[in-house]
Amino acid sequence: MNKKQIMIAVGAVVMIGVGATAYALNGPKLELKTNKVNVEYGTTYTPELKDIIKDYKDFNKDDLEIINKIPNEKDKTYPAVGKYSITVKYKKKSLKQSVIVKDTKAPEVAVPADIEVLQGTDLATFDFKSLMNVSDASETTIDVDTSKVDVNTPAQYDINVTVTDKHGNKTVK
């Protein structure tokens, strides 16, 4: 090797060394794939680092930590409707991801096609609710509209059933 080739080789080694040292000191840039996540009420959000960190493969996994402080609602396996945050730490850096739990699903309701009621029955005390199957992650109220039914006149009548959950989602049958 001549002197010029030696200087080029030394320069290249120095540049590679400086770059590697800078990368080792700074590491990859900590970024989230998204700063905000919407979660449907009734589901558990248990994020994994690989799902929320950009360029996850570039990180030393031992230097990453996720702090998930989203508590479950009392007696449930999922969090209550509300706003929460998850912290991701990498060395001395940390980022927060906003987690918003919303209830956007209407209750599922199954009602019988026909209900037979004896003439003269007091509809205010008739247990329509026991004939329905209602499913929802939150508490529900059931309203049965029998205003168009004349219990003294035998006939076929339509009634409306409205099921509303505590977050305002509703189903009418």
PDB file of C-alpha atoms in Angstrom, residues 109 111-112 115 123 128-129 132 141-149 157-163 170-173:
ATOM      1  CA  VAL A 109     -81.020  -7.703  21.342  1.00  0.00           C
ATOM      2  CA  VAL A 111     -86.764 -10.724  20.933  1.00  0.00           C
ATOM      3  CA  PRO A 112     -89.358 -13.383  20.186  1.00  0.00           C
ATOM      4  CA  ILE A 115     -95.744 -13.124  22.390  1.00  0.00           C
ATOM      5  CA  LEU A 123     -99.115  -4.898  30.584  1.00  0.00           C
ATOM      6  CA  PHE A 128     -91.484  -8.702  28.728  1.00  0.00           C
ATOM      7  CA  LYS A 129     -87.824  -8.429  29.740  1.00  0.00           C
ATOM      8  CA  MET A 132     -85.555 -10.962  25.627  1.00  0.00           C
ATOM      9  CA  THR A 141     -82.027  -0.185  30.237  1.00  0.00           C
ATOM     10  CA  ILE A 142     -84.969  -1.725  28.416  1.00  0.00           C
ATOM     11  CA  ASP A 143     -88.033   0.249  27.402  1.00  0.00           C
ATOM     12  CA  VAL A 144     -91.057  -1.650  26.101  1.00  0.00           C
ATOM     13  CA  ASP A 145     -93.621   0.567  24.338  1.00  0.00           C
ATOM     14  CA  THR A 146     -97.031  -1.089  24.552  1.00  0.00           C
ATOM     15  CA  SER A 147     -99.025   2.125  23.982  1.00  0.00           C
ATOM     16  CA  LYS A 148    -100.619   0.777  20.777  1.00  0.00           C
ATOM     17  CA  VAL A 149    -101.846  -2.421  22.432  1.00  0.00           C
ATOM     18  CA  TYR A 157    -100.229  -5.731  17.799  1.00  0.00           C
ATOM     19  CA  ASP A 158     -96.678  -4.505  17.312  1.00  0.00           C
ATOM     20  CA  ILE A 159     -94.659  -3.319  20.278  1.00  0.00           C
ATOM     21  CA  ASN A 160     -91.340  -1.500  20.196  1.00  0.00           C
ATOM     22  CA  VAL A 161     -88.438  -2.480  22.416  1.00  0.00           C
ATOM     23  CA  THR A 162     -85.613   0.010  22.903  1.00  0.00           C
ATOM     24  CA  VAL A 163     -82.436  -1.102  24.649  1.00  0.00           C
ATOM     25  CA  LYS A 170     -79.239   2.052  21.413  1.00  0.00           C
ATOM     26  CA  THR A 171     -80.993  -0.747  19.583  1.00  0.00           C
ATOM     27  CA  VAL A 172     -84.672  -0.723  18.629  1.00  0.00           C
ATOM     28  CA  LYS A 173     -86.593  -3.904  17.790  1.00  0.00           C
TER      29      LYS A 173
END
